[in-house]
PDB file of C-alpha atoms in Angstrom:
ATOM      1  CA  MET A   1       7.797  43.731   4.254  1.00  0.00           C
ATOM      2  CA  GLY A   2       9.767  41.512   1.966  1.00  0.00           C
ATOM      3  CA  ALA A   3      10.458  39.072   4.753  1.00  0.00           C
ATOM      4  CA  LYS A   4      11.949  36.213   2.806  1.00  0.00           C
ATOM      5  CA  GLY A   5      15.672  36.023   3.265  1.00  0.00           C
ATOM      6  CA  LYS A   6      15.647  38.765   5.923  1.00  0.00           C
ATOM      7  CA  ILE A   7      16.831  37.681   9.362  1.00  0.00           C
ATOM      8  CA  ALA A   8      15.841  40.181  12.000  1.00  0.00           C
ATOM      9  CA  LEU A   9      15.856  38.351  15.297  1.00  0.00           C
ATOM     10  CA  GLY A  10      16.691  34.904  16.521  1.00  0.00           C
ATOM     11  CA  VAL A  11      19.957  33.150  15.802  1.00  0.00           C
ATOM     12  CA  VAL A  12      21.382  34.126  12.448  1.00  0.00           C
ATOM     13  CA  VAL A  13      23.151  31.528  10.370  1.00  0.00           C
ATOM     14  CA  GLY A  14      26.686  32.738   9.849  1.00  0.00           C
ATOM     15  CA  VAL A  15      26.704  35.147  12.807  1.00  0.00           C
ATOM     16  CA  VAL A  16      28.140  33.872  16.065  1.00  0.00           C
ATOM     17  CA  VAL A  17      26.048  34.604  19.120  1.00  0.00           C
ATOM     18  CA  ILE A  18      28.199  32.798  21.660  1.00  0.00           C
ATOM     19  CA  GLY A  19      31.304  31.085  20.409  1.00  0.00           C
ATOM     20  CA  ALA A  20      32.148  27.752  22.005  1.00  0.00           C
ATOM     21  CA  VAL A  21      34.294  25.140  20.326  1.00  0.00           C
ATOM     22  CA  SER A  22      34.752  21.789  22.025  1.00  0.00           C
ATOM     23  CA  ALA A  23      38.279  21.068  23.206  1.00  0.00           C
ATOM     24  CA  ASN A  24      37.869  17.339  22.660  1.00  0.00           C
ATOM     25  CA  ALA A  25      40.109  16.477  19.740  1.00  0.00           C
ATOM     26  CA  GLY A  26      38.923  14.059  17.086  1.00  0.00           C
ATOM     27  CA  ASP A  27      40.907  11.240  15.539  1.00  0.00           C
ATOM     28  CA  GLY A  28      41.879  13.262  12.474  1.00  0.00           C
ATOM     29  CA  ASP A  29      39.439  11.550  10.108  1.00  0.00           C
ATOM     30  CA  SER A  30      37.675  13.825   7.671  1.00  0.00           C
ATOM     31  CA  GLY A  31      33.910  13.761   7.378  1.00  0.00           C
ATOM     32  CA  SER A  32      33.837  15.526   4.044  1.00  0.00           C
ATOM     33  CA  GLY A  33      32.183  14.136   0.963  1.00  0.00           C
ATOM     34  CA  ASN A  34      28.728  13.772  -0.456  1.00  0.00           C
ATOM     35  CA  GLY A  35      27.841  10.453   1.142  1.00  0.00           C
ATOM     36  CA  LYS A  36      27.777   8.577  -2.164  1.00  0.00           C
ATOM     37  CA  GLY A  37      29.972   5.590  -2.821  1.00  0.00           C
ATOM     38  CA  SER A  38      31.504   4.795  -6.190  1.00  0.00           C
ATOM     39  CA  SER A  39      32.933   1.697  -7.829  1.00  0.00           C
ATOM     40  CA  THR A  40      34.391   0.681 -11.170  1.00  0.00           C
ATOM     41  CA  SER A  41      33.300  -2.497 -12.875  1.00  0.00           C
ATOM     42  CA  ALA A  42      36.013  -4.899 -13.972  1.00  0.00           C
ATOM     43  CA  GLY A  43      36.127  -5.874 -17.667  1.00  0.00           C
ATOM     44  CA  ARG A  44      33.937  -8.778 -18.732  1.00  0.00           C
ATOM     45  CA  GLU A  45      33.694 -11.019 -21.756  1.00  0.00           C
ATOM     46  CA  SER A  46      30.541  -9.478 -23.142  1.00  0.00           C
ATOM     47  CA  GLY A  47      29.095  -5.956 -23.417  1.00  0.00           C
ATOM     48  CA  LYS A  48      25.956  -7.192 -21.677  1.00  0.00           C
ATOM     49  CA  GLN A  49      27.932  -8.157 -18.610  1.00  0.00           C
ATOM     50  CA  ASP A  50      29.550  -4.724 -18.553  1.00  0.00           C
ATOM     51  CA  LYS A  51      26.118  -3.092 -18.678  1.00  0.00           C
ATOM     52  CA  ASP A  52      24.840  -5.330 -15.879  1.00  0.00           C
ATOM     53  CA  ASP A  53      27.827  -4.414 -13.735  1.00  0.00           C
ATOM     54  CA  ALA A  54      27.327  -0.701 -14.434  1.00  0.00           C
ATOM     55  CA  ASP A  55      23.647  -0.956 -13.522  1.00  0.00           C
ATOM     56  CA  ALA A  56      24.582  -2.723 -10.293  1.00  0.00           C
ATOM     57  CA  ASP A  57      27.080   0.016  -9.480  1.00  0.00           C
ATOM     58  CA  ALA A  58      24.423   2.682 -10.080  1.00  0.00           C
ATOM     59  CA  ASP A  59      22.085   0.818  -7.751  1.00  0.00           C
ATOM     60  CA  ASP A  60      24.819   0.657  -5.105  1.00  0.00           C
ATOM     61  CA  ASP A  61      25.397   4.403  -5.426  1.00  0.00           C
ATOM     62  CA  ALA A  62      21.663   5.087  -5.106  1.00  0.00           C
ATOM     63  CA  ASP A  63      21.502   2.880  -2.008  1.00  0.00           C
ATOM     64  CA  ALA A  64      24.476   4.697  -0.488  1.00  0.00           C
ATOM     65  CA  ALA A  65      22.882   8.076  -1.184  1.00  0.00           C
ATOM     66  CA  THR A  66      19.625   6.943   0.386  1.00  0.00           C
ATOM     67  CA  LYS A  67      21.424   5.768   3.502  1.00  0.00           C
ATOM     68  CA  SER A  68      23.343   9.024   3.678  1.00  0.00           C
ATOM     69  CA  ASP A  69      20.116  11.024   3.446  1.00  0.00           C
ATOM     70  CA  THR A  70      18.647   8.955   6.272  1.00  0.00           C
ATOM     71  CA  LYS A  71      21.688   9.758   8.376  1.00  0.00           C
ATOM     72  CA  ALA A  72      21.243  13.449   7.618  1.00  0.00           C
ATOM     73  CA  GLY A  73      18.245  13.852   9.864  1.00  0.00           C
ATOM     74  CA  LYS A  74      15.416  11.786   8.387  1.00  0.00           C
ATOM     75  CA  ALA A  75      15.454   9.019  10.962  1.00  0.00           C
ATOM     76  CA  GLU A  76      11.959   9.614  12.243  1.00  0.00           C
ATOM     77  CA  GLY A  77       8.563  10.300  10.780  1.00  0.00           C
ATOM     78  CA  ALA A  78       8.956   8.856   7.300  1.00  0.00           C
ATOM     79  CA  GLY A  79       5.675   8.975   5.457  1.00  0.00           C
ATOM     80  CA  LYS A  80       3.990  11.368   7.874  1.00  0.00           C
ATOM     81  CA  LYS A  81       1.088  13.382   6.525  1.00  0.00           C
ATOM     82  CA  ALA A  82       1.849  17.085   6.113  1.00  0.00           C
ATOM     83  CA  ALA A  83       0.328  19.340   8.759  1.00  0.00           C
ATOM     84  CA  PHE A  84       0.387  22.377   6.459  1.00  0.00           C
ATOM     85  CA  GLN A  85       1.989  23.521   3.221  1.00  0.00           C
ATOM     86  CA  GLY A  86       5.333  25.246   2.898  1.00  0.00           C
ATOM     87  CA  ASP A  87       4.002  28.597   1.665  1.00  0.00           C
ATOM     88  CA  GLY A  88       1.708  31.111   3.305  1.00  0.00           C
ATOM     89  CA  ASP A  89       0.787  32.948   6.503  1.00  0.00           C
ATOM     90  CA  PHE A  90      -0.859  30.809   9.187  1.00  0.00           C
ATOM     91  CA  GLN A  91      -2.703  32.132  12.222  1.00  0.00           C
ATOM     92  CA  VAL A  92      -1.705  30.207  15.341  1.00  0.00           C
ATOM     93  CA  GLY A  93      -4.666  28.495  16.963  1.00  0.00           C
ATOM     94  CA  THR A  94      -6.801  28.853  13.829  1.00  0.00           C
ATOM     95  CA  ASP A  95      -4.771  27.692  10.830  1.00  0.00           C
ATOM     96  CA  VAL A  96      -2.033  25.885  12.716  1.00  0.00           C
ATOM     97  CA  LYS A  97      -1.929  24.425  16.221  1.00  0.00           C
ATOM     98  CA  PRO A  98       0.909  25.189  18.645  1.00  0.00           C
ATOM     99  CA  GLY A  99       3.509  22.424  18.635  1.00  0.00           C
ATOM    100  CA  THR A 100       6.733  21.280  17.008  1.00  0.00           C
ATOM    101  CA  TYR A 101       6.937  20.889  13.230  1.00  0.00           C
ATOM    102  CA  ARG A 102       9.584  19.755  10.747  1.00  0.00           C
ATOM    103  CA  THR A 103      10.366  20.422   7.082  1.00  0.00           C
ATOM    104  CA  THR A 104      12.905  18.342   5.145  1.00  0.00           C
ATOM    105  CA  GLY A 105      14.522  18.238   1.711  1.00  0.00           C
ATOM    106  CA  ASN A 106      15.053  21.984   1.311  1.00  0.00           C
ATOM    107  CA  THR A 107      17.914  23.220  -0.894  1.00  0.00           C
ATOM    108  CA  ASP A 108      20.031  26.358  -1.355  1.00  0.00           C
ATOM    109  CA  ALA A 109      18.620  28.094   1.748  1.00  0.00           C
ATOM    110  CA  LEU A 110      15.500  29.049  -0.231  1.00  0.00           C
ATOM    111  CA  CYS A 111      13.207  27.948   2.607  1.00  0.00           C
ATOM    112  CA  TYR A 112      12.308  30.841   4.917  1.00  0.00           C
ATOM    113  CA  TRP A 113      10.110  30.703   8.034  1.00  0.00           C
ATOM    114  CA  GLU A 114       9.115  33.196  10.698  1.00  0.00           C
ATOM    115  CA  ARG A 115       7.378  33.198  14.099  1.00  0.00           C
ATOM    116  CA  SER A 116       5.616  36.502  14.800  1.00  0.00           C
ATOM    117  CA  LYS A 117       3.856  38.110  17.747  1.00  0.00           C
ATOM    118  CA  ASP A 118       1.356  39.903  15.480  1.00  0.00           C
ATOM    119  CA  ALA A 119       0.407  40.354  11.828  1.00  0.00           C
ATOM    120  CA  SER A 120       1.711  43.904  11.403  1.00  0.00           C
ATOM    121  CA  GLY A 121       4.536  42.758   9.146  1.00  0.00           C
ATOM    122  CA  GLU A 122       6.967  45.016  10.991  1.00  0.00           C
ATOM    123  CA  MET A 123      10.465  43.947  11.985  1.00  0.00           C
ATOM    124  CA  ASP A 124       9.615  44.296  15.680  1.00  0.00           C
ATOM    125  CA  SER A 125       6.910  41.653  15.351  1.00  0.00           C
ATOM    126  CA  ILE A 126       9.406  38.888  14.519  1.00  0.00           C
ATOM    127  CA  LEU A 127      10.078  36.486  17.388  1.00  0.00           C
ATOM    128  CA  ALA A 128      12.395  34.138  15.471  1.00  0.00           C
ATOM    129  CA  ASN A 129      13.167  33.250  11.857  1.00  0.00           C
ATOM    130  CA  ASP A 130      15.621  31.406   9.648  1.00  0.00           C
ATOM    131  CA  ASN A 131      16.695  30.493   6.122  1.00  0.00           C
ATOM    132  CA  VAL A 132      16.983  26.721   5.777  1.00  0.00           C
ATOM    133  CA  SER A 133      18.902  24.173   3.750  1.00  0.00           C
ATOM    134  CA  GLY A 134      18.055  20.555   4.483  1.00  0.00           C
ATOM    135  CA  THR A 135      15.923  20.074   7.590  1.00  0.00           C
ATOM    136  CA  SER A 136      14.460  22.471  10.129  1.00  0.00           C
ATOM    137  CA  TYR A 137      12.466  21.952  13.310  1.00  0.00           C
ATOM    138  CA  VAL A 138      10.350  24.791  14.716  1.00  0.00           C
ATOM    139  CA  THR A 139       8.268  24.943  17.881  1.00  0.00           C
ATOM    140  CA  ILE A 140       5.279  27.263  17.496  1.00  0.00           C
ATOM    141  CA  LEU A 141       4.162  28.537  20.912  1.00  0.00           C
ATOM    142  CA  LYS A 142       0.619  29.251  22.098  1.00  0.00           C
ATOM    143  CA  SER A 143       1.579  32.904  22.534  1.00  0.00           C
ATOM    144  CA  ASP A 144       2.649  33.204  18.866  1.00  0.00           C
ATOM    145  CA  LYS A 145       0.118  34.909  16.609  1.00  0.00           C
ATOM    146  CA  LEU A 146       1.413  34.136  13.118  1.00  0.00           C
ATOM    147  CA  PHE A 147       3.687  31.603  11.443  1.00  0.00           C
ATOM    148  CA  LYS A 148       5.022  32.514   7.996  1.00  0.00           C
ATOM    149  CA  THR A 149       6.710  30.089   5.616  1.00  0.00           C
ATOM    150  CA  SER A 150       7.987  30.603   2.079  1.00  0.00           C
ATOM    151  CA  GLY A 151       9.794  28.287  -0.336  1.00  0.00           C
ATOM    152  CA  CYS A 152       9.804  25.407   2.147  1.00  0.00           C
ATOM    153  CA  LYS A 153       8.773  21.803   1.726  1.00  0.00           C
ATOM    154  CA  ASP A 154       5.566  20.922   3.549  1.00  0.00           C
ATOM    155  CA  TRP A 155       5.657  20.891   7.345  1.00  0.00           C
ATOM    156  CA  GLU A 156       4.798  17.788   9.374  1.00  0.00           C
ATOM    157  CA  ALA A 157       3.921  17.551  13.058  1.00  0.00           C
ATOM    158  CA  VAL A 158       6.596  15.966  15.259  1.00  0.00           C
ATOM    159  CA  ASP A 159       5.838  13.741  18.224  1.00  0.00           C
ATOM    160  CA  ALA A 160       8.035  14.901  21.123  1.00  0.00           C
ATOM    161  CA  LYS A 161       8.443  11.286  22.245  1.00  0.00           C
ATOM    162  CA  ALA A 162       9.284   9.942  18.793  1.00  0.00           C
ATOM    163  CA  SER A 163      12.556   8.067  18.430  1.00  0.00           C
ATOM    164  CA  GLY A 164      14.718   6.930  15.528  1.00  0.00           C
ATOM    165  CA  THR A 165      18.014   5.265  14.687  1.00  0.00           C
ATOM    166  CA  PRO A 166      20.659   7.877  15.560  1.00  0.00           C
ATOM    167  CA  ALA A 167      23.282   8.378  12.851  1.00  0.00           C
ATOM    168  CA  THR A 168      26.998   9.009  13.331  1.00  0.00           C
ATOM    169  CA  LEU A 169      27.498  10.825  10.022  1.00  0.00           C
ATOM    170  CA  ILE A 170      25.944  14.274   9.608  1.00  0.00           C
ATOM    171  CA  LYS A 171      25.699  16.125   6.302  1.00  0.00           C
ATOM    172  CA  GLY A 172      27.489  19.432   6.685  1.00  0.00           C
ATOM    173  CA  ASP A 173      24.692  21.407   5.043  1.00  0.00           C
ATOM    174  CA  GLY A 174      21.901  19.200   6.339  1.00  0.00           C
ATOM    175  CA  GLY A 175      20.282  21.724   8.638  1.00  0.00           C
ATOM    176  CA  MET A 176      18.831  20.835  12.034  1.00  0.00           C
ATOM    177  CA  HIS A 177      18.942  17.378  13.612  1.00  0.00           C
ATOM    178  CA  LYS A 178      17.268  15.994  16.725  1.00  0.00           C
ATOM    179  CA  VAL A 179      19.817  14.568  19.156  1.00  0.00           C
ATOM    180  CA  GLY A 180      19.096  10.974  20.128  1.00  0.00           C
ATOM    181  CA  ALA A 181      16.639  10.460  17.266  1.00  0.00           C
ATOM    182  CA  ASP A 182      18.305  11.784  14.093  1.00  0.00           C
ATOM    183  CA  ILE A 183      21.906  11.817  15.317  1.00  0.00           C
ATOM    184  CA  ALA A 184      23.822  10.235  18.189  1.00  0.00           C
ATOM    185  CA  PRO A 185      25.476  12.412  20.844  1.00  0.00           C
ATOM    186  CA  GLY A 186      29.276  12.433  20.872  1.00  0.00           C
ATOM    187  CA  THR A 187      32.262  14.319  19.473  1.00  0.00           C
ATOM    188  CA  TYR A 188      32.197  15.089  15.743  1.00  0.00           C
ATOM    189  CA  ARG A 189      34.789  16.477  13.346  1.00  0.00           C
ATOM    190  CA  SER A 190      34.376  18.425  10.089  1.00  0.00           C
ATOM    191  CA  SER A 191      37.470  19.167   7.994  1.00  0.00           C
ATOM    192  CA  GLY A 192      38.297  21.289   4.950  1.00  0.00           C
ATOM    193  CA  ASN A 193      36.001  24.241   5.657  1.00  0.00           C
ATOM    194  CA  THR A 194      36.829  27.610   4.077  1.00  0.00           C
ATOM    195  CA  ASP A 195      36.079  31.322   4.542  1.00  0.00           C
ATOM    196  CA  ASP A 196      34.169  30.899   7.832  1.00  0.00           C
ATOM    197  CA  LEU A 197      31.214  29.573   5.842  1.00  0.00           C
ATOM    198  CA  CYS A 198      30.759  26.597   8.163  1.00  0.00           C
ATOM    199  CA  TYR A 199      28.293  27.369  10.950  1.00  0.00           C
ATOM    200  CA  TRP A 200      27.214  24.999  13.734  1.00  0.00           C
ATOM    201  CA  GLU A 201      24.893  25.369  16.687  1.00  0.00           C
ATOM    202  CA  ARG A 202      23.859  23.333  19.747  1.00  0.00           C
ATOM    203  CA  THR A 203      20.415  24.172  21.146  1.00  0.00           C
ATOM    204  CA  LYS A 204      18.211  23.213  24.069  1.00  0.00           C
ATOM    205  CA  ASP A 205      14.933  23.485  22.117  1.00  0.00           C
ATOM    206  CA  SER A 206      13.530  24.380  18.694  1.00  0.00           C
ATOM    207  CA  SER A 207      12.050  27.774  19.507  1.00  0.00           C
ATOM    208  CA  HIS A 208      15.051  29.442  17.808  1.00  0.00           C
ATOM    209  CA  SER A 209      15.109  32.137  20.463  1.00  0.00           C
ATOM    210  CA  MET A 210      18.421  33.612  21.604  1.00  0.00           C
ATOM    211  CA  GLU A 211      18.005  31.824  24.923  1.00  0.00           C
ATOM    212  CA  SER A 212      17.765  28.402  23.263  1.00  0.00           C
ATOM    213  CA  VAL A 213      21.378  28.528  21.990  1.00  0.00           C
ATOM    214  CA  ILE A 214      23.819  26.517  24.103  1.00  0.00           C
ATOM    215  CA  ALA A 215      26.864  27.157  21.880  1.00  0.00           C
ATOM    216  CA  ASN A 216      27.692  28.031  18.264  1.00  0.00           C
ATOM    217  CA  ASN A 217      30.552  29.033  15.983  1.00  0.00           C
ATOM    218  CA  ASN A 218      31.696  29.977  12.468  1.00  0.00           C
ATOM    219  CA  VAL A 219      34.602  27.824  11.315  1.00  0.00           C
ATOM    220  CA  SER A 220      37.403  27.752   8.764  1.00  0.00           C
ATOM    221  CA  GLY A 221      39.527  24.621   8.443  1.00  0.00           C
ATOM    222  CA  SER A 222      38.840  21.834  10.908  1.00  0.00           C
ATOM    223  CA  ALA A 223      35.917  21.984  13.344  1.00  0.00           C
ATOM    224  CA  VAL A 224      35.393  19.768  16.388  1.00  0.00           C
ATOM    225  CA  VAL A 225      32.251  19.849  18.523  1.00  0.00           C
ATOM    226  CA  THR A 226      30.884  17.649  21.291  1.00  0.00           C
ATOM    227  CA  ILE A 227      27.126  17.183  21.091  1.00  0.00           C
ATOM    228  CA  ALA A 228      25.896  16.321  24.572  1.00  0.00           C
ATOM    229  CA  ALA A 229      23.194  13.754  25.290  1.00  0.00           C
ATOM    230  CA  GLY A 230      21.214  16.541  26.962  1.00  0.00           C
ATOM    231  CA  ASP A 231      21.224  18.740  23.851  1.00  0.00           C
ATOM    232  CA  ALA A 232      17.920  18.895  22.004  1.00  0.00           C
ATOM    233  CA  TYR A 233      19.167  19.744  18.494  1.00  0.00           C
ATOM    234  CA  PHE A 234      22.339  20.252  16.456  1.00  0.00           C
ATOM    235  CA  LYS A 235      22.301  22.630  13.509  1.00  0.00           C
ATOM    236  CA  THR A 236      24.887  22.744  10.702  1.00  0.00           C
ATOM    237  CA  SER A 237      25.113  24.921   7.603  1.00  0.00           C
ATOM    238  CA  GLY A 238      27.792  25.348   4.937  1.00  0.00           C
ATOM    239  CA  CYS A 239      30.124  22.791   6.550  1.00  0.00           C
ATOM    240  CA  LYS A 240      31.827  19.692   5.254  1.00  0.00           C
ATOM    241  CA  ASP A 241      30.234  16.499   6.542  1.00  0.00           C
ATOM    242  CA  TRP A 242      30.626  15.674  10.228  1.00  0.00           C
ATOM    243  CA  LYS A 243      32.076  12.295  11.263  1.00  0.00           C
ATOM    244  CA  LYS A 244      31.805  10.962  14.805  1.00  0.00           C
ATOM    245  CA  SER A 245      35.277  10.692  16.322  1.00  0.00           C
ATOM    246  CA  GLY A 246      34.488   9.960  19.927  1.00  0.00           C
TER     247      GLY A 246
END
């Protein structure tokens, strides 16, 4: 089948499975924006000085963007060697080992992956799947038979005990983040969302099964969610950036 872009089972981005919005109110600050700073150079005596100031501003913006990307779920595993490429069908146990894997840097939801119980290609064979912008984590189980991936950046193996520097700013379209490693637990707020295009999800693992979902919602306007320390992952798609408010 033409599987790419087709969500059959699992938790569908943009479709609420179990709605649950935290009642903890934020402080009213908006987390929207693209994470990049900007500054304007003051006038100088010479054109050379103006150019130097502009170059310095560009460097500052690049640094800010880099820091923002790090806070968007890239806290751990920098420089890891890819376990397998982002395109193809992989037989579990032969081509790919069971375990947890991560792909980062995906754009426009063009990354598609799928866990299957056989290689028939039929809809009933799909155990879980997703279209991804930003980052995704997936746990491939021993009982899985096939893992399909299309349009994704390469996948790297993730150490379950790995840690990072948890961020308190989450890109609204950054994908899936590991709680305690990529992002800090707490209450977050996202403001300025429109047309129910903002989707968030708290999960207890990265199997992407229906049972792994703790809570999720589609949001217009302001969204507030409390990510618990016991949550495994937080997923966000189509939202304005999330800022920790408590």
